[in-house]
């Protein structure tokens, strides 16, 4: 199964972002007191997309496909402009207002990979980029379900994601190979 192949993406320019143009993130200056009572500052970035009714910004989706040849981890290749590289990562996405973490994971899995699944277990909150909080959601995919025979992603026009799976027995070897080819490996995969 494969989505559009991610080729020829590259950074064209970099420069300061006017705060008025920022849709997703903002720069934050935090003043805090250290254990000695000394006031210090810390610069970070913060997401602006977390729904008011949610403790998290989104989900990372751990999906094991139980194939006839053995279990395989569902992965994606996606270009990330922030590091100007294609990244090997698990499916993930942002939560919508009023949506549960589990519903978000099932929706994002279907949109990004075409697979239909059921949320089985949710992790505690995992901090990610700056103030971003994610839950890892483990999804069960019934490989005999008709929708999972030839899954078709429903990508947005701005998404260029290639889906693939790797046998768990060779995951470490495959990740080393992909790293050697120049891909960045997202920490959530490990």
Short mmCIF file of C-alpha atoms in Angstrom, two decimals:
data_model
loop_
_atom_site.label_atom_id
_atom_site.label_comp_id
_atom_site.label_asym_id
_atom_site.label_seq_id
_atom_site.Cartn_x
_atom_site.Cartn_y
_atom_site.Cartn_z
CA UNK A 1 0.00 0.00 0.00
CA UNK A 2 1.33 3.39 -0.87
CA UNK A 3 0.20 7.01 -0.93
CA UNK A 4 1.76 9.64 -3.18
CA UNK A 5 5.54 9.35 -3.13
CA UNK A 6 7.29 12.23 -1.42
CA UNK A 7 9.91 13.48 -3.88
CA UNK A 8 11.67 16.74 -4.54
CA UNK A 9 10.39 18.61 -1.49
CA UNK A 10 12.87 21.18 -0.31
CA UNK A 11 13.18 24.39 1.65
CA UNK A 12 13.04 27.39 -0.68
CA UNK A 13 13.52 30.15 1.93
CA UNK A 14 13.68 30.73 5.69
CA UNK A 15 13.09 33.91 7.63
CA UNK A 16 11.38 35.41 10.64
CA UNK A 17 7.65 34.76 11.03
CA UNK A 18 5.49 37.76 11.78
CA UNK A 19 3.39 36.78 14.84
CA UNK A 20 0.30 38.06 13.04
CA UNK A 21 0.85 35.40 10.34
CA UNK A 22 1.35 32.49 12.78
CA UNK A 23 -1.48 29.95 12.45
CA UNK A 24 0.04 26.96 14.25
CA UNK A 25 2.73 28.13 16.66
CA UNK A 26 3.93 31.18 18.54
CA UNK A 27 7.18 32.13 20.23
CA UNK A 28 7.00 32.24 24.01
CA UNK A 29 9.30 33.91 26.54
CA UNK A 30 8.89 32.31 29.95
CA UNK A 31 10.26 33.88 33.10
CA UNK A 32 10.80 31.43 35.94
CA UNK A 33 12.53 31.18 39.28
CA UNK A 34 15.26 28.51 39.58
CA UNK A 35 15.88 26.46 42.78
CA UNK A 36 18.18 29.23 44.07
CA UNK A 37 15.48 31.89 43.64
CA UNK A 38 17.22 33.44 40.63
CA UNK A 39 14.85 34.71 37.96
CA UNK A 40 15.70 33.36 34.50
CA UNK A 41 14.10 33.35 31.07
CA UNK A 42 13.49 30.50 28.65
CA UNK A 43 12.57 30.78 24.99
CA UNK A 44 10.31 28.19 23.44
CA UNK A 45 7.54 27.78 20.95
CA UNK A 46 3.93 27.01 21.72
CA UNK A 47 1.06 25.53 19.73
CA UNK A 48 -2.04 27.61 19.15
CA UNK A 49 -4.25 24.75 18.00
CA UNK A 50 -5.20 22.81 21.15
CA UNK A 51 -8.99 22.80 21.57
CA UNK A 52 -10.20 24.38 24.82
CA UNK A 53 -11.91 21.10 25.79
CA UNK A 54 -8.75 18.96 25.40
CA UNK A 55 -5.65 18.25 27.47
CA UNK A 56 -3.76 17.22 24.32
CA UNK A 57 -2.98 18.66 20.91
CA UNK A 58 -3.06 15.40 19.03
CA UNK A 59 -2.25 11.72 18.83
CA UNK A 60 0.50 9.42 17.68
CA UNK A 61 -0.94 6.16 16.38
CA UNK A 62 0.78 2.83 16.98
CA UNK A 63 -0.65 0.31 14.53
CA UNK A 64 0.52 -3.29 14.28
CA UNK A 65 -0.74 -5.04 11.15
CA UNK A 66 -1.04 -8.75 11.81
CA UNK A 67 -0.20 -10.08 8.38
CA UNK A 68 0.09 -13.74 7.35
CA UNK A 69 3.89 -13.36 7.36
CA UNK A 70 3.88 -11.90 10.89
CA UNK A 71 3.22 -8.60 12.67
CA UNK A 72 4.33 -5.37 10.99
CA UNK A 73 4.49 -1.79 12.26
CA UNK A 74 2.64 0.72 10.07
CA UNK A 75 4.89 3.68 9.25
CA UNK A 76 4.89 6.80 7.10
CA UNK A 77 7.45 8.80 5.14
CA UNK A 78 6.69 12.50 5.21
CA UNK A 79 8.76 15.57 4.38
CA UNK A 80 9.20 17.93 7.33
CA UNK A 81 10.30 21.44 6.31
CA UNK A 82 11.55 22.27 9.82
CA UNK A 83 14.48 19.86 9.31
CA UNK A 84 14.39 19.75 5.48
CA UNK A 85 14.24 15.94 5.46
CA UNK A 86 11.82 13.12 4.93
CA UNK A 87 10.96 11.61 8.28
CA UNK A 88 10.01 8.03 9.12
CA UNK A 89 7.18 8.31 11.62
CA UNK A 90 4.04 6.69 12.93
CA UNK A 91 0.72 8.10 11.74
CA UNK A 92 -0.32 11.10 13.82
CA UNK A 93 -2.67 14.04 13.79
CA UNK A 94 -4.26 16.94 15.57
CA UNK A 95 -7.37 16.59 17.71
CA UNK A 96 -10.53 18.48 16.79
CA UNK A 97 -12.75 20.28 19.31
CA UNK A 98 -15.16 17.89 20.99
CA UNK A 99 -13.28 14.83 19.74
CA UNK A 100 -11.97 12.10 22.04
CA UNK A 101 -8.36 10.99 21.75
CA UNK A 102 -9.54 7.59 20.54
CA UNK A 103 -11.88 9.05 17.90
CA UNK A 104 -9.07 11.31 16.69
CA UNK A 105 -6.72 8.34 16.32
CA UNK A 106 -9.25 6.27 14.36
CA UNK A 107 -10.07 9.26 12.11
CA UNK A 108 -6.43 10.18 11.46
CA UNK A 109 -5.50 6.54 10.76
CA UNK A 110 -8.24 6.33 8.13
CA UNK A 111 -7.34 9.70 6.58
CA UNK A 112 -3.57 9.14 6.41
CA UNK A 113 -3.37 5.41 5.67
CA UNK A 114 -6.80 4.23 4.58
CA UNK A 115 -6.88 1.60 7.33
CA UNK A 116 -9.95 1.18 9.51
CA UNK A 117 -9.23 0.28 13.10
CA UNK A 118 -10.42 0.31 16.70
CA UNK A 119 -8.59 2.09 19.51
CA UNK A 120 -7.41 -0.47 22.05
CA UNK A 121 -5.30 1.44 24.54
CA UNK A 122 -4.20 5.02 25.15
CA UNK A 123 -0.97 6.13 26.80
CA UNK A 124 -0.55 8.88 29.30
CA UNK A 125 0.23 12.31 27.90
CA UNK A 126 3.56 12.57 26.11
CA UNK A 127 5.15 15.98 25.75
CA UNK A 128 6.47 16.68 22.31
CA UNK A 129 7.51 19.87 20.53
CA UNK A 130 7.59 22.70 23.06
CA UNK A 131 4.26 22.77 24.93
CA UNK A 132 2.69 20.16 22.66
CA UNK A 133 1.04 17.20 24.36
CA UNK A 134 0.22 13.98 22.54
CA UNK A 135 -1.34 10.69 23.55
CA UNK A 136 -0.09 7.50 21.94
CA UNK A 137 -3.07 5.42 20.88
CA UNK A 138 -2.70 1.74 20.05
CA UNK A 139 -5.07 0.74 17.25
CA UNK A 140 -6.19 -2.75 16.29
CA UNK A 141 -6.68 -3.22 12.57
CA UNK A 142 -8.73 -6.24 11.50
CA UNK A 143 -6.88 -7.29 8.35
CA UNK A 144 -9.92 -9.32 7.21
CA UNK A 145 -12.17 -6.22 7.16
CA UNK A 146 -13.08 -5.34 3.54
CA UNK A 147 -11.86 -1.71 3.95
CA UNK A 148 -8.43 -3.01 4.95
CA UNK A 149 -7.93 -5.17 1.85
CA UNK A 150 -6.89 -2.24 -0.35
CA UNK A 151 -6.76 0.81 1.95
CA UNK A 152 -6.95 4.20 0.25
CA UNK A 153 -5.77 7.27 2.20
CA UNK A 154 -7.89 10.42 2.16
CA UNK A 155 -5.09 12.97 2.23
CA UNK A 156 -5.56 16.72 2.26
CA UNK A 157 -4.10 18.67 -0.67
CA UNK A 158 -1.18 19.73 1.55
CA UNK A 159 -0.35 16.19 2.69
CA UNK A 160 2.18 14.05 0.84
CA UNK A 161 2.52 10.84 2.84
CA UNK A 162 3.85 7.47 1.76
CA UNK A 163 2.65 4.58 3.95
CA UNK A 164 4.50 1.32 4.42
CA UNK A 165 4.91 -1.37 7.04
CA UNK A 166 7.96 -3.11 8.44
CA UNK A 167 8.06 -6.56 10.06
CA UNK A 168 8.66 -6.19 13.79
CA UNK A 169 11.39 -8.83 13.58
CA UNK A 170 13.47 -6.59 11.30
CA UNK A 171 12.40 -3.15 12.58
CA UNK A 172 15.78 -2.17 14.05
CA UNK A 173 17.68 -3.28 10.94
CA UNK A 174 15.25 -1.44 8.66
CA UNK A 175 15.42 1.76 10.72
CA UNK A 176 19.23 1.67 10.60
CA UNK A 177 19.05 1.21 6.82
CA UNK A 178 16.63 4.13 6.41
CA UNK A 179 18.79 6.30 8.66
CA UNK A 180 21.80 5.41 6.52
CA UNK A 181 19.84 6.52 3.43
CA UNK A 182 19.36 9.96 4.99
CA UNK A 183 15.88 9.71 6.46
CA UNK A 184 15.26 11.18 9.91
CA UNK A 185 13.69 8.67 12.32
CA UNK A 186 11.02 10.15 14.60
CA UNK A 187 11.54 9.24 18.26
CA UNK A 188 7.99 7.87 18.55
CA UNK A 189 8.88 5.09 16.11
CA UNK A 190 11.53 3.78 18.47
#
